[in-house]
């Protein structure tokens, strides 16, 4: 099933001016939430805006969305978009597991989970890994600033080796690369982006929403208050100066056709679960995102050489079974099953009792 | 005065009891009141043999219960299975056995030393060197020789030899051979070859005993009709059945003794009975989580969406579930946690029983947290409360703990068959899009009905007013983040009000009172059979009449408080060191606190009547402490 709904024919006589509404009749305003309480300039806020845009432009039905998060500045942001959707700001690190339960109960919802690097790569690393291992359909966004913002700037496990703390000392430990782990765990849609790269982030998010399994979007999102200094590899300046996009990315919904015309061999098309497509225009590197070993290799190189590579890192064209199919679940959301289906008959109980007689 | 229940009195004799003369005489036989204990090493398949023995006695119409005492280990350590046969249906542990089968060299010396004088020992010939008692009846059996002709395959002998002691016990206790054969056929109904092999072994044991051992008349099992229509089941299977009949849709768990068999039983039942007959698809999801935090997190996530969700665990898992339990409490999400208690703290004794999580479960998580507990006192209630737990969780929008223990969960109990639920599931207060159209307004945490329980909408509800933001952080009645003191305190007070409402709808206690009772007892859970037996002993041997209130849930209902008010002194029996339930009652009823006198049992073994009687004797001035 697609998270997005196909456009309805425009009502006769509808104004043809720039639409204030998307194809299911919602305005961008409908995709907004409460006012943000984050620091002015925080990378997380620009990601929130891109999430709103991606949802709005894709025509996602807000009533079909469940917003999940853990704890952290990043996790708070689920309150700042889609106030028409149910949201669950759970506990630190456990959002992947909470979201897994939610998905099992209602597989019709589009689950969007927003987490931080501390939430995902430290306290919740185990749940993160197991969510991917189970291939729980979900857009999982990591707002990655290399620090614990909400507890005032301690290093997180994604801080690069050699990156400096606000108090001057260096991180000497290996960073955890959530994208490398994701590929390793069999995740079929793995992307990295930068909160300031609107052009790239929006199509990557749209693509993630059309993917049938877990999709990981790790977004470097500068903490302007605690990790924006010289020496930080997650500062705005560092990200702006060092970002190296692997592709120029476009998104084409399943009901549209690819219009852009590129010279032979310069563009790849990725078909997503619901039939929508990502167009990847070649930049400097010749990169094939369906090559798992190549992706891991490149990420290792990026870690060693401190490259900030962004784009679609990995996509498996033969997507793996999602958890609902692994468990052979009925199509109807389990939460909606009537008692006539969930409570076996008295005759069955009598049969069971007979075995214990 | 001795309160020994066995009619047998210790008779120490100077010389070894000869094993050729008949033991006892038929006229004085103790009929249908015997405890048989078998010591083997774990992993040798003795469980099947013991089940066959139990089943044979059950089919003879004699009440029987079985307890497996096993090590926290997979193979090779001593394990004891105890079968209590009792015409009156007493099923609590008894301290010592009447008939002991010694098959395990590891424990033989200690086992034999611990035997009660006058009791019967069936001893594997190879363990004779451990036998130095002259005050017990000893039957030496060359099991390892007897098994050779019966079981040509040397590799299987270690397993099959167990069925030979079944034959010997059957002969000595006068069991019905036809029932024995039937029990074996049933035990191995899916493996005809094994059935034949085991049947031959049992009969060979029986035959050998008939030809070589003297008759034994001290303990005799005779056919009666007290098991007709009854079933034998363990509490974990019963609770799993309860969850299935409670319409469970999501179960997330992480294996831990003694709760694992609950998850496994549920997997089996659901695979058989909860697939769509047309598509073959599952109407449920069962997930083996990565740990108990994840298990609880999945339950909370599923409950949020409106699934009937549960997990099962034991002490260490309860500790891990603490934070998420607090989240569910404060965000008011239905969840069911089955706690099959084992001995803590820490790893403790994973394969021993107690009631040591009561206080922890009641107050689990940081801050002001309180949770309703359902406390089944028998396997039938494990089933019934399994259903009820899912109903109460949705009704009260809060985590509900189903508190059983290893003794209940893993041991075998005789019971009346379970009945299918007659009332519809309680799905609690949920507003649909149509409801929202009608009402116009919706505030998630507003106490509209005066019971402290707000209305919820489920994710996916297609209505502009449906959504709300669930958060463990402070919130107002519209679920909006709030740090205002009045919002915070108001919310906590409403939660207390809801908790007090729970008092009125949870299962009421059961009161059993002798007329003219002078002694008041409160107990719960698996203490029940031992308490009833202790009352019987007090009544028949001390002339002390008692009343007994069996607690079936917490928070305590008005009936429990009234019982405390009606009795100046109440003995509260529980299986933990710190008098945990007494502490809960005292905390909530300080003015009645000094009426409670604790009777505690916490050595890890199931509670026995004698332990209660002895402690009460001290209080009654009949025994020095
Ligand atoms: C169990 C637990 N431990 C510690 C905390 C304190 N805490 C809150 S947020 C946070 C780190 C958040 O870091 P991250 O996920 O990177 O989010 P950011 O604030 O950087 O967006 C910590 C340690 C907590 N809420 N819960
Ligand atoms: S502390 Fe950092 S992460 Fe948190 S809101 Fe401020 S800038 Fe953003
Ligand atoms: Mg962070």
XYZ file of C-alpha atoms in Angstrom, chain B residues 88 355 501 599:
4
model
C -8.805 -34.870 49.944
C 6.271 -13.859 45.720
C -11.759 3.380 40.896
C 3.777 -15.306 58.347
